[in-house]
Short mmCIF file of C-alpha atoms in Angstrom, two decimals:
data_model
loop_
_atom_site.label_atom_id
_atom_site.label_comp_id
_atom_site.label_asym_id
_atom_site.label_seq_id
_atom_site.Cartn_x
_atom_site.Cartn_y
_atom_site.Cartn_z
CA UNK A 1 8.26 2.01 4.56
CA UNK A 2 5.24 2.32 2.26
CA UNK A 3 7.40 4.37 -0.11
CA UNK A 4 10.50 2.18 0.02
CA UNK A 5 9.27 -1.08 -1.51
CA UNK A 6 12.00 -1.68 -4.04
CA UNK A 7 11.96 -3.77 -7.19
CA UNK A 8 14.69 -6.27 -6.53
CA UNK A 9 15.16 -9.54 -8.35
CA UNK A 10 17.61 -11.10 -5.96
CA UNK A 11 16.20 -14.58 -6.09
CA UNK A 12 14.06 -16.15 -8.80
CA UNK A 13 10.85 -17.26 -7.12
CA UNK A 14 10.46 -20.95 -7.83
CA UNK A 15 7.52 -23.10 -6.78
CA UNK A 16 9.86 -25.24 -4.72
CA UNK A 17 10.56 -22.98 -1.79
CA UNK A 18 13.12 -25.26 -0.22
CA UNK A 19 15.34 -24.86 -3.27
CA UNK A 20 14.84 -21.12 -2.97
CA UNK A 21 15.91 -21.31 0.68
CA UNK A 22 18.94 -23.39 -0.09
CA UNK A 23 20.44 -21.57 -3.06
CA UNK A 24 21.24 -17.88 -3.37
CA UNK A 25 23.20 -18.37 -6.58
CA UNK A 26 20.14 -17.98 -8.80
CA UNK A 27 19.91 -15.56 -11.71
CA UNK A 28 17.59 -12.56 -11.80
CA UNK A 29 14.22 -12.90 -13.46
CA UNK A 30 15.21 -10.18 -15.94
CA UNK A 31 18.61 -9.68 -17.53
CA UNK A 32 18.32 -5.95 -16.80
CA UNK A 33 17.55 -6.44 -13.10
CA UNK A 34 20.20 -5.98 -10.47
CA UNK A 35 21.48 -8.93 -8.47
CA UNK A 36 22.44 -9.21 -4.83
CA UNK A 37 26.07 -8.54 -5.67
CA UNK A 38 25.33 -5.21 -7.35
CA UNK A 39 22.29 -3.78 -5.60
CA UNK A 40 23.68 -3.33 -2.07
CA UNK A 41 26.17 -0.49 -2.41
CA UNK A 42 25.16 2.10 0.22
CA UNK A 43 22.88 2.52 3.23
CA UNK A 44 19.99 3.61 1.02
CA UNK A 45 20.25 0.33 -0.87
CA UNK A 46 20.03 -1.57 2.41
CA UNK A 47 17.00 0.50 3.47
CA UNK A 48 15.30 -0.45 0.21
CA UNK A 49 16.35 -4.05 0.65
CA UNK A 50 14.81 -4.12 4.13
CA UNK A 51 11.61 -2.63 2.71
CA UNK A 52 11.60 -5.53 0.25
CA UNK A 53 11.63 -7.95 3.18
CA UNK A 54 8.79 -6.06 4.87
CA UNK A 55 6.87 -6.12 1.61
CA UNK A 56 6.80 -9.91 1.50
CA UNK A 57 4.11 -9.82 4.21
CA UNK A 58 1.77 -7.45 2.39
CA UNK A 59 2.22 -7.64 -1.39
CA UNK A 60 1.23 -10.28 -3.91
CA UNK A 61 3.67 -8.98 -6.54
CA UNK A 62 6.08 -6.12 -7.11
CA UNK A 63 4.00 -4.18 -9.63
CA UNK A 64 0.35 -5.29 -9.89
CA UNK A 65 -2.11 -6.31 -7.14
CA UNK A 66 -3.93 -8.43 -9.70
CA UNK A 67 -0.88 -10.56 -10.43
CA UNK A 68 0.99 -12.95 -8.16
CA UNK A 69 4.72 -13.64 -8.05
CA UNK A 70 4.07 -17.21 -6.91
CA UNK A 71 2.28 -20.06 -8.67
CA UNK A 72 -1.37 -19.53 -7.69
CA UNK A 73 -4.63 -19.00 -9.56
CA UNK A 74 -5.72 -15.82 -7.73
CA UNK A 75 -3.28 -13.08 -6.74
CA UNK A 76 -5.41 -11.76 -3.89
CA UNK A 77 -5.63 -15.22 -2.35
CA UNK A 78 -1.83 -15.47 -2.35
CA UNK A 79 -1.16 -12.63 0.10
CA UNK A 80 0.43 -13.62 3.41
CA UNK A 81 -1.68 -11.73 5.96
CA UNK A 82 -4.95 -12.64 4.24
CA UNK A 83 -4.31 -16.35 4.47
CA UNK A 84 -2.90 -16.20 7.99
CA UNK A 85 -6.28 -14.82 9.02
CA UNK A 86 -8.15 -17.44 6.98
CA UNK A 87 -6.20 -20.40 8.38
CA UNK A 88 -6.37 -19.20 11.98
CA UNK A 89 -9.98 -18.00 12.02
CA UNK A 90 -11.87 -20.05 9.43
CA UNK A 91 -10.53 -23.36 10.75
CA UNK A 92 -12.36 -22.55 14.01
CA UNK A 93 -15.71 -21.28 15.28
CA UNK A 94 -14.87 -17.64 14.51
CA UNK A 95 -15.31 -17.22 10.76
CA UNK A 96 -17.10 -19.05 7.95
CA UNK A 97 -17.75 -18.45 4.26
CA UNK A 98 -20.19 -19.55 1.58
CA UNK A 99 -17.57 -19.21 -1.16
CA UNK A 100 -16.89 -22.51 -2.84
CA UNK A 101 -13.13 -22.12 -3.28
CA UNK A 102 -11.29 -25.30 -2.33
CA UNK A 103 -9.18 -23.55 0.32
CA UNK A 104 -12.37 -22.19 1.93
CA UNK A 105 -14.15 -25.54 1.97
CA UNK A 106 -11.11 -27.47 3.20
CA UNK A 107 -10.21 -24.95 5.89
CA UNK A 108 -13.63 -24.70 7.50
CA UNK A 109 -14.31 -28.45 7.39
CA UNK A 110 -10.81 -29.63 8.45
CA UNK A 111 -10.35 -31.57 5.23
CA UNK A 112 -7.13 -30.05 3.91
CA UNK A 113 -4.48 -32.30 2.37
CA UNK A 114 -0.77 -32.13 1.60
CA UNK A 115 -1.66 -31.35 -1.99
CA UNK A 116 -2.04 -27.78 -0.85
CA UNK A 117 -4.70 -25.16 -1.46
CA UNK A 118 -4.47 -21.38 -1.88
CA UNK A 119 -4.25 -20.70 1.86
CA UNK A 120 -1.65 -23.38 2.56
CA UNK A 121 0.42 -22.46 -0.48
CA UNK A 122 0.36 -18.73 0.34
CA UNK A 123 1.39 -18.96 3.99
CA UNK A 124 4.00 -21.66 3.42
CA UNK A 125 5.50 -20.12 0.30
CA UNK A 126 5.46 -16.51 1.39
CA UNK A 127 6.77 -17.39 4.83
CA UNK A 128 9.78 -19.04 3.22
CA UNK A 129 10.14 -16.18 0.73
CA UNK A 130 10.43 -13.82 3.71
CA UNK A 131 13.12 -16.05 5.18
CA UNK A 132 14.95 -16.16 1.84
CA UNK A 133 14.87 -12.39 1.40
CA UNK A 134 16.04 -11.84 4.98
CA UNK A 135 18.86 -14.37 4.54
CA UNK A 136 19.94 -12.63 1.35
CA UNK A 137 19.89 -9.25 3.10
CA UNK A 138 21.93 -10.57 6.02
CA UNK A 139 24.43 -12.23 3.67
CA UNK A 140 25.04 -8.98 1.80
CA UNK A 141 25.24 -6.98 5.05
CA UNK A 142 27.81 -9.28 6.67
CA UNK A 143 31.12 -7.52 7.26
CA UNK A 144 29.90 -4.16 5.94
CA UNK A 145 30.66 -1.03 7.97
CA UNK A 146 27.95 1.57 7.42
CA UNK A 147 26.30 3.96 9.83
CA UNK A 148 22.81 2.71 10.61
CA UNK A 149 23.34 -0.76 9.14
CA UNK A 150 23.39 -2.70 12.46
CA UNK A 151 19.84 -1.55 13.19
CA UNK A 152 18.64 -2.63 9.75
CA UNK A 153 20.30 -6.02 10.26
CA UNK A 154 18.45 -6.41 13.55
CA UNK A 155 15.12 -5.60 11.90
CA UNK A 156 15.77 -8.18 9.18
CA UNK A 157 16.52 -10.78 11.85
CA UNK A 158 13.23 -9.97 13.57
CA UNK A 159 11.22 -10.28 10.35
CA UNK A 160 12.87 -13.64 9.71
CA UNK A 161 12.11 -14.77 13.27
CA UNK A 162 8.47 -13.72 12.89
CA UNK A 163 8.20 -15.63 9.60
CA UNK A 164 9.66 -18.73 11.26
CA UNK A 165 7.25 -18.28 14.19
CA UNK A 166 4.29 -18.35 11.78
CA UNK A 167 5.71 -21.37 9.95
CA UNK A 168 6.35 -23.21 13.24
CA UNK A 169 2.85 -22.45 14.50
CA UNK A 170 1.10 -23.51 11.28
CA UNK A 171 3.39 -26.24 9.93
CA UNK A 172 5.23 -27.50 12.99
CA UNK A 173 8.52 -28.52 11.41
CA UNK A 174 9.20 -26.43 8.27
CA UNK A 175 12.46 -26.41 6.31
CA UNK A 176 15.08 -24.34 8.09
CA UNK A 177 17.98 -22.27 6.82
CA UNK A 178 19.82 -19.14 7.91
CA UNK A 179 22.45 -17.02 6.19
CA UNK A 180 25.07 -19.23 7.84
CA UNK A 181 24.10 -22.50 6.14
CA UNK A 182 22.79 -21.57 2.69
CA UNK A 183 24.30 -21.32 -0.77
CA UNK A 184 26.01 -23.76 -3.05
CA UNK A 185 22.76 -25.34 -4.18
CA UNK A 186 22.25 -27.42 -1.01
CA UNK A 187 18.68 -28.06 0.12
CA UNK A 188 17.64 -27.30 3.70
CA UNK A 189 16.57 -29.88 6.21
CA UNK A 190 14.45 -29.73 9.35
CA UNK A 191 15.49 -29.25 12.95
CA UNK A 192 12.22 -30.17 14.68
CA UNK A 193 9.64 -27.96 16.37
CA UNK A 194 11.35 -27.79 19.81
CA UNK A 195 14.71 -26.85 18.25
CA UNK A 196 13.05 -24.25 16.03
CA UNK A 197 11.32 -22.86 19.12
CA UNK A 198 14.71 -22.57 20.83
CA UNK A 199 16.22 -20.84 17.80
CA UNK A 200 13.38 -18.30 17.61
CA UNK A 201 13.63 -17.73 21.36
CA UNK A 202 17.36 -17.09 21.09
CA UNK A 203 16.91 -14.62 18.23
CA UNK A 204 14.16 -12.69 20.01
CA UNK A 205 16.01 -12.55 23.33
CA UNK A 206 19.11 -11.24 21.58
CA UNK A 207 17.11 -8.60 19.71
CA UNK A 208 15.14 -7.53 22.79
CA UNK A 209 18.31 -7.13 24.84
CA UNK A 210 18.81 -3.46 25.87
CA UNK A 211 22.29 -3.50 24.33
CA UNK A 212 21.25 -4.91 20.95
CA UNK A 213 21.23 -2.87 17.74
CA UNK A 214 17.47 -3.40 17.40
CA UNK A 215 15.79 0.03 17.41
CA UNK A 216 14.26 1.12 20.67
CA UNK A 217 10.54 1.88 20.79
CA UNK A 218 10.02 5.20 19.01
CA UNK A 219 13.45 5.32 17.34
CA UNK A 220 12.21 4.32 13.87
CA UNK A 221 9.03 5.38 12.09
CA UNK A 222 5.85 3.39 12.58
CA UNK A 223 5.21 0.56 11.68
CA UNK A 224 8.78 -0.72 11.66
CA UNK A 225 9.77 -3.34 14.22
CA UNK A 226 11.53 -2.41 17.48
CA UNK A 227 12.79 -4.04 20.66
CA UNK A 228 9.17 -3.94 21.82
CA UNK A 229 8.15 -6.08 18.85
CA UNK A 230 10.77 -8.68 19.72
CA UNK A 231 9.78 -8.69 23.40
CA UNK A 232 6.08 -9.02 22.56
CA UNK A 233 6.63 -11.89 20.12
CA UNK A 234 8.67 -13.57 22.84
CA UNK A 235 5.64 -13.32 25.16
CA UNK A 236 3.43 -14.96 22.51
CA UNK A 237 6.05 -17.65 21.97
CA UNK A 238 6.19 -18.49 25.68
CA UNK A 239 2.38 -18.48 25.98
CA UNK A 240 2.26 -21.37 23.50
CA UNK A 241 5.46 -23.09 24.61
CA UNK A 242 3.70 -26.20 25.91
CA UNK A 243 2.11 -26.76 22.49
CA UNK A 244 5.40 -26.24 20.65
CA UNK A 245 7.79 -28.06 22.99
CA UNK A 246 5.76 -30.00 25.55
CA UNK A 247 7.02 -27.79 28.41
CA UNK A 248 4.90 -24.90 29.75
CA UNK A 249 6.58 -21.51 30.20
CA UNK A 250 3.86 -19.51 32.00
CA UNK A 251 6.22 -17.54 34.22
CA UNK A 252 8.32 -16.56 31.22
CA UNK A 253 5.17 -15.54 29.32
CA UNK A 254 4.05 -13.34 32.19
CA UNK A 255 7.45 -11.68 32.56
CA UNK A 256 7.83 -11.08 28.81
CA UNK A 257 4.34 -9.56 28.60
CA UNK A 258 5.00 -7.35 31.64
CA UNK A 259 8.29 -6.16 30.18
CA UNK A 260 6.57 -5.27 26.91
CA UNK A 261 3.79 -3.41 28.72
CA UNK A 262 6.41 -1.24 30.42
CA UNK A 263 8.10 -0.18 27.17
CA UNK A 264 5.98 2.91 26.53
CA UNK A 265 2.87 1.66 24.74
CA UNK A 266 -0.69 2.70 25.59
CA UNK A 267 -4.25 1.59 24.88
CA UNK A 268 -6.10 3.40 22.12
CA UNK A 269 -8.97 5.24 23.80
CA UNK A 270 -11.46 4.13 21.13
CA UNK A 271 -11.33 0.44 20.21
CA UNK A 272 -12.90 1.04 16.80
CA UNK A 273 -10.11 3.41 15.76
CA UNK A 274 -7.61 0.53 15.78
CA UNK A 275 -9.09 -0.87 12.57
CA UNK A 276 -10.04 2.19 10.53
CA UNK A 277 -8.51 3.57 7.35
CA UNK A 278 -6.25 6.03 9.18
CA UNK A 279 -5.10 3.73 12.00
CA UNK A 280 -1.52 4.11 10.77
CA UNK A 281 -1.71 7.89 10.95
CA UNK A 282 -3.79 8.25 14.12
CA UNK A 283 -1.41 8.70 17.11
CA UNK A 284 -4.01 7.30 19.51
CA UNK A 285 -4.19 4.05 17.52
CA UNK A 286 -0.46 3.98 16.81
CA UNK A 287 0.46 3.92 20.49
CA UNK A 288 -1.21 0.50 20.92
CA UNK A 289 0.46 -1.05 17.88
CA UNK A 290 3.55 -3.07 18.80
CA UNK A 291 4.03 -4.57 15.35
CA UNK A 292 1.80 -3.85 12.36
CA UNK A 293 1.84 -4.52 8.63
CA UNK A 294 1.25 -1.32 6.69
CA UNK A 295 -1.16 -0.93 3.78
CA UNK A 296 -1.79 2.07 1.56
CA UNK A 297 -4.49 2.26 -1.10
CA UNK A 298 -2.22 4.28 -3.38
CA UNK A 299 1.23 2.84 -2.79
CA UNK A 300 0.82 -0.70 -1.39
CA UNK A 301 -2.26 -2.15 -3.04
CA UNK A 302 -3.30 -5.71 -2.35
CA UNK A 303 -6.50 -7.75 -2.59
CA UNK A 304 -5.32 -9.43 0.60
CA UNK A 305 -4.41 -7.64 3.81
CA UNK A 306 -7.21 -5.55 5.25
CA UNK A 307 -8.88 -5.11 1.85
CA UNK A 308 -10.27 -8.64 2.03
CA UNK A 309 -11.54 -8.00 5.58
CA UNK A 310 -13.23 -4.72 4.61
CA UNK A 311 -14.80 -5.99 1.39
CA UNK A 312 -15.25 -9.67 2.16
CA UNK A 313 -17.24 -9.22 5.35
CA UNK A 314 -20.37 -7.44 4.11
CA UNK A 315 -23.01 -7.69 1.43
CA UNK A 316 -25.17 -4.87 0.06
CA UNK A 317 -27.96 -5.08 2.63
CA UNK A 318 -25.59 -5.25 5.60
CA UNK A 319 -23.42 -2.47 4.20
CA UNK A 320 -26.41 -0.14 3.87
CA UNK A 321 -27.83 -1.08 7.29
CA UNK A 322 -24.50 -0.36 8.99
CA UNK A 323 -24.14 2.97 7.18
CA UNK A 324 -27.63 3.99 8.29
CA UNK A 325 -26.90 2.89 11.89
CA UNK A 326 -23.84 5.16 11.90
CA UNK A 327 -25.77 8.15 10.59
CA UNK A 328 -24.66 8.17 6.96
CA UNK A 329 -28.25 8.04 5.73
CA UNK A 330 -30.10 5.87 3.24
CA UNK A 331 -28.53 4.39 0.10
CA UNK A 332 -24.97 4.67 1.44
CA UNK A 333 -22.61 1.72 1.46
CA UNK A 334 -19.95 1.12 4.12
CA UNK A 335 -17.53 -0.35 1.59
CA UNK A 336 -16.77 0.35 -2.08
CA UNK A 337 -16.99 -3.40 -2.76
CA UNK A 338 -19.20 -5.98 -1.05
CA UNK A 339 -17.99 -9.52 -1.71
CA UNK A 340 -20.69 -11.21 0.37
CA UNK A 341 -18.26 -13.78 1.74
CA UNK A 342 -17.29 -13.90 5.42
CA UNK A 343 -19.84 -14.85 8.07
CA UNK A 344 -19.67 -15.12 11.85
CA UNK A 345 -21.71 -18.03 13.25
CA UNK A 346 -24.31 -17.00 15.82
CA UNK A 347 -22.90 -19.59 18.23
CA UNK A 348 -19.62 -17.65 18.35
CA UNK A 349 -21.37 -14.34 18.95
CA UNK A 350 -23.68 -15.70 21.65
CA UNK A 351 -20.88 -17.54 23.48
CA UNK A 352 -18.49 -14.60 23.69
CA UNK A 353 -20.09 -11.17 23.23
CA UNK A 354 -22.37 -9.37 25.67
CA UNK A 355 -25.04 -7.93 23.38
CA UNK A 356 -28.38 -6.32 24.17
CA UNK A 357 -31.76 -6.77 22.51
CA UNK A 358 -30.67 -9.16 19.77
CA UNK A 359 -33.33 -9.76 17.13
CA UNK A 360 -33.52 -11.45 13.76
CA UNK A 361 -35.57 -10.79 10.65
CA UNK A 362 -35.43 -6.99 10.71
CA UNK A 363 -33.82 -4.40 8.44
CA UNK A 364 -31.43 -2.94 11.03
CA UNK A 365 -28.19 -4.36 12.37
CA UNK A 366 -30.05 -6.66 14.77
CA UNK A 367 -29.07 -5.47 18.26
CA UNK A 368 -28.62 -2.42 20.48
CA UNK A 369 -25.07 -1.17 19.85
CA UNK A 370 -25.19 1.40 22.62
CA UNK A 371 -25.81 -1.16 25.35
CA UNK A 372 -23.54 -3.89 23.95
CA UNK A 373 -19.86 -4.77 24.06
CA UNK A 374 -18.18 -2.01 22.07
CA UNK A 375 -15.99 -4.64 20.41
CA UNK A 376 -19.10 -6.06 18.70
CA UNK A 377 -19.28 -4.92 15.06
CA UNK A 378 -22.03 -7.19 13.78
CA UNK A 379 -25.00 -6.97 11.45
CA UNK A 380 -27.67 -9.60 10.68
CA UNK A 381 -30.00 -7.69 8.39
CA UNK A 382 -31.72 -9.98 5.93
CA UNK A 383 -30.10 -13.07 7.48
CA UNK A 384 -31.32 -16.23 9.19
CA UNK A 385 -29.88 -17.07 12.59
CA UNK A 386 -28.37 -20.46 11.78
CA UNK A 387 -25.37 -20.33 9.46
CA UNK A 388 -25.63 -22.53 6.37
CA UNK A 389 -22.66 -23.11 4.06
CA UNK A 390 -24.99 -23.09 1.06
CA UNK A 391 -27.10 -20.03 1.94
CA UNK A 392 -25.67 -16.52 1.65
CA UNK A 393 -28.06 -14.74 4.02
CA UNK A 394 -27.25 -16.67 7.21
CA UNK A 395 -25.31 -15.80 10.35
CA UNK A 396 -23.78 -12.46 11.26
CA UNK A 397 -21.61 -10.10 9.20
CA UNK A 398 -18.70 -8.30 10.84
CA UNK A 399 -17.58 -4.74 10.02
CA UNK A 400 -14.69 -4.45 12.50
CA UNK A 401 -12.43 -3.49 9.59
CA UNK A 402 -14.28 -0.96 7.42
CA UNK A 403 -13.91 2.07 5.13
CA UNK A 404 -14.30 4.77 7.79
CA UNK A 405 -11.58 6.89 9.33
CA UNK A 406 -11.34 8.31 12.85
CA UNK A 407 -12.96 11.56 11.66
CA UNK A 408 -16.10 9.63 10.64
CA UNK A 409 -15.40 10.06 6.95
CA UNK A 410 -16.09 7.24 4.50
CA UNK A 411 -13.44 6.40 1.90
CA UNK A 412 -15.32 4.94 -1.05
CA UNK A 413 -13.29 6.31 -3.97
CA UNK A 414 -10.82 3.42 -4.03
CA UNK A 415 -11.39 -0.33 -3.81
CA UNK A 416 -8.28 -0.94 -1.71
CA UNK A 417 -7.89 -0.51 2.06
CA UNK A 418 -5.36 1.71 3.80
CA UNK A 419 -6.02 0.20 7.23
CA UNK A 420 -2.86 -1.34 8.67
CA UNK A 421 -3.09 -4.86 10.09
CA UNK A 422 -2.26 -5.14 13.82
CA UNK A 423 -0.01 -8.19 14.11
CA UNK A 424 0.73 -7.50 17.80
CA UNK A 425 -0.83 -4.83 19.98
CA UNK A 426 -0.76 -3.92 23.65
CA UNK A 427 -4.14 -5.48 24.45
CA UNK A 428 -2.70 -8.89 23.60
CA UNK A 429 0.06 -8.36 26.16
CA UNK A 430 -2.57 -7.60 28.83
CA UNK A 431 -4.35 -10.84 27.95
CA UNK A 432 -1.13 -12.87 27.92
CA UNK A 433 -0.23 -11.55 31.38
CA UNK A 434 -3.70 -12.40 32.73
CA UNK A 435 -3.76 -15.91 31.25
CA UNK A 436 -0.24 -16.74 32.40
CA UNK A 437 -1.12 -15.53 35.92
CA UNK A 438 -4.33 -17.56 35.96
CA UNK A 439 -2.46 -20.69 34.89
CA UNK A 440 0.15 -20.11 37.58
CA UNK A 441 -2.76 -19.75 40.04
CA UNK A 442 -4.26 -23.12 39.03
CA UNK A 443 -6.84 -21.78 36.59
CA UNK A 444 -8.41 -18.84 38.41
CA UNK A 445 -6.85 -15.65 39.69
CA UNK A 446 -7.63 -12.59 41.80
CA UNK A 447 -4.22 -11.06 41.13
CA UNK A 448 -4.61 -7.30 41.21
CA UNK A 449 -2.36 -6.60 38.25
CA UNK A 450 -4.03 -9.23 36.04
CA UNK A 451 -7.48 -7.95 36.99
CA UNK A 452 -6.30 -4.39 36.36
CA UNK A 453 -5.24 -5.21 32.82
CA UNK A 454 -8.54 -6.97 32.10
CA UNK A 455 -10.45 -4.07 33.62
CA UNK A 456 -8.76 -1.62 31.24
CA UNK A 457 -9.90 -3.69 28.26
CA UNK A 458 -13.43 -4.14 29.57
CA UNK A 459 -13.75 -0.49 30.55
CA UNK A 460 -12.92 0.40 26.97
CA UNK A 461 -15.55 -2.11 25.85
CA UNK A 462 -18.13 -0.62 28.23
CA UNK A 463 -18.34 -3.73 30.43
CA UNK A 464 -17.98 -4.55 34.12
CA UNK A 465 -15.08 -6.66 35.43
CA UNK A 466 -15.63 -9.57 37.87
CA UNK A 467 -13.68 -9.94 41.12
CA UNK A 468 -11.89 -13.03 39.82
CA UNK A 469 -11.18 -14.41 36.37
CA UNK A 470 -10.70 -17.97 35.17
CA UNK A 471 -9.20 -19.41 32.01
CA UNK A 472 -12.47 -19.71 30.10
CA UNK A 473 -13.28 -16.07 30.90
CA UNK A 474 -9.91 -15.05 29.49
CA UNK A 475 -10.49 -17.13 26.35
CA UNK A 476 -13.79 -15.31 25.83
CA UNK A 477 -12.02 -11.98 26.29
CA UNK A 478 -9.50 -13.00 23.64
CA UNK A 479 -12.38 -14.00 21.34
CA UNK A 480 -13.88 -10.50 21.64
CA UNK A 481 -10.72 -8.40 21.78
CA UNK A 482 -8.70 -10.17 19.07
CA UNK A 483 -11.44 -11.34 16.70
CA UNK A 484 -10.38 -11.59 13.03
CA UNK A 485 -6.76 -10.80 13.94
CA UNK A 486 -5.47 -14.34 13.40
CA UNK A 487 -5.34 -15.77 16.95
CA UNK A 488 -8.31 -18.11 17.36
CA UNK A 489 -6.87 -21.40 16.07
CA UNK A 490 -3.73 -21.05 18.21
CA UNK A 491 -5.88 -20.19 21.25
CA UNK A 492 -8.17 -23.20 20.87
CA UNK A 493 -5.20 -25.53 20.41
CA UNK A 494 -3.55 -24.16 23.56
CA UNK A 495 -6.79 -24.69 25.50
CA UNK A 496 -7.27 -28.22 24.16
CA UNK A 497 -10.55 -27.27 22.44
CA UNK A 498 -9.54 -27.34 18.78
CA UNK A 499 -9.91 -31.10 18.35
CA UNK A 500 -12.31 -31.82 21.23
CA UNK A 501 -15.87 -33.07 20.71
CA UNK A 502 -16.86 -31.12 23.83
CA UNK A 503 -16.22 -27.82 22.03
CA UNK A 504 -18.40 -27.96 18.88
CA UNK A 505 -18.99 -25.30 16.23
CA UNK A 506 -20.85 -25.30 12.89
CA UNK A 507 -19.22 -27.57 10.31
CA UNK A 508 -16.37 -28.57 12.56
CA UNK A 509 -14.83 -31.58 10.85
CA UNK A 510 -17.44 -31.24 8.10
CA UNK A 511 -20.33 -32.03 10.48
CA UNK A 512 -23.11 -29.34 10.44
CA UNK A 513 -23.58 -29.51 14.23
CA UNK A 514 -19.84 -29.66 14.82
CA UNK A 515 -20.19 -32.33 17.52
CA UNK A 516 -17.17 -34.27 16.34
CA UNK A 517 -13.60 -34.93 17.38
CA UNK A 518 -10.95 -33.74 14.93
CA UNK A 519 -7.86 -35.97 14.63
CA UNK A 520 -4.99 -34.64 16.75
CA UNK A 521 -2.62 -34.41 13.78
CA UNK A 522 -4.73 -31.58 12.35
CA UNK A 523 -3.43 -29.17 14.97
CA UNK A 524 -0.67 -28.56 12.43
CA UNK A 525 -0.94 -28.27 8.68
CA UNK A 526 0.99 -30.42 6.18
CA UNK A 527 4.13 -29.36 4.39
CA UNK A 528 3.44 -28.91 0.68
CA UNK A 529 3.89 -32.28 -0.97
CA UNK A 530 5.73 -30.62 -3.90
CA UNK A 531 8.45 -29.54 -1.50
CA UNK A 532 8.64 -32.91 0.21
CA UNK A 533 8.86 -34.67 -3.16
CA UNK A 534 11.66 -32.41 -4.40
CA UNK A 535 13.70 -32.33 -1.20
CA UNK A 536 14.78 -35.65 0.29
CA UNK A 537 15.86 -33.80 3.45
CA UNK A 538 12.22 -33.15 4.38
CA UNK A 539 9.83 -35.48 6.21
CA UNK A 540 6.08 -34.88 5.96
CA UNK A 541 4.16 -34.13 9.15
CA UNK A 542 2.39 -37.14 10.73
CA UNK A 543 -1.07 -37.90 9.41
CA UNK A 544 -0.58 -36.52 5.91
#
């Protein structure tokens, strides 16, 4: 897929995404570019077209990582995966930054508005671009009889369902359109969060069905989506069903997770290898990936994706301390660029990670890695313990995503990252099963299968497993296992902690101590006011 991203100009990208969703009769950006009517002639064209849909998750433009194909000031800040991570991690206790960008400040202090910032614009706009590209693909594929095309159609439907899942989770009630109700210049309306949930559920169940055209696990090259991807996203959907619809679906979440677990995946033996530069080529890491977004420093360059996690999470002192800890010697950096941006508050580390011999004020990484949770990739060299939004050298730095490969080689000759981003992996299914079982057991469980799944994760992390597990224990496991993978905000909302004064974190609601209650309406983000103003069929979310 990394070689198939195809320069198509099917739809002119306008700032108003609802008009883009509603009208496929737009002209190409260039008079020499092909249009939807002329580009889809054979199965190879449809393969390239599908790659174009995949590319909407990982690219900021079709030809230059320094330029954006949407109306933003910074191309790197416009990439989909980057801002999914920012919105879901930085709006919580898990990630902070000293950068003064408006989207950073607003996200970590819960002060965002409907005017939109880089993070809100990127996720909203690119989510709807994905939907638009998938709708276009499905429109052109309708009624065509080509060998292999049904499978490509199924993949496009999954990518569209995933985009709508993200939009539903972040924005609640986004504009909605499918290939069946677009065209003719009409603008899309909204169907409500519960109805959108039901539509996504129906799509995923149809795609996960054994008789569907969706590729089986292993039938298409990694990292393309399969029946396992659809089944796993269904498990995540059911886990959060009470938030989205008001009705819990714990039994369905458990069954969907169990079905996914039985579809041939396996845990990577080394947790660290899941996030290294060759995770897309390492079979041991691949087997845990259920759905991933591919990156390649030579063919799919982006200042978003995993590049921002590799470069944004360290500064010079931390980079050198980590390199020395890993045996690379003095004066070696762990990353070709050190943006000195992302911080992990000490409160988050202390509350969730089992770490040995933590100390502050030294020149090393600040703890005993050998005796600690192997999912801890932290460094505090040169930093004060208490995070301060105005002071760079405060809190922990995280090097979970870094420039190493599984052969312990450093890749410092290119500023971009080749590490693929794990959207869904097997460990999440283990955690979904355990949480659903605990909720079915009134908050605490001794279920052998649930404990067995947790034990596999903790064995890999070098930790013991208790005889029973409760919901807060599982939340801590999710905080360690899935850190920086874009889950934290959704988890805290599901647990009722996101807005609660009883669950503080630094700068929650703009208060340094975080002992504040966030208004309930902030559990979803606003629609972009430009879209609402230009489309009378849209109603803004409450509170904005």
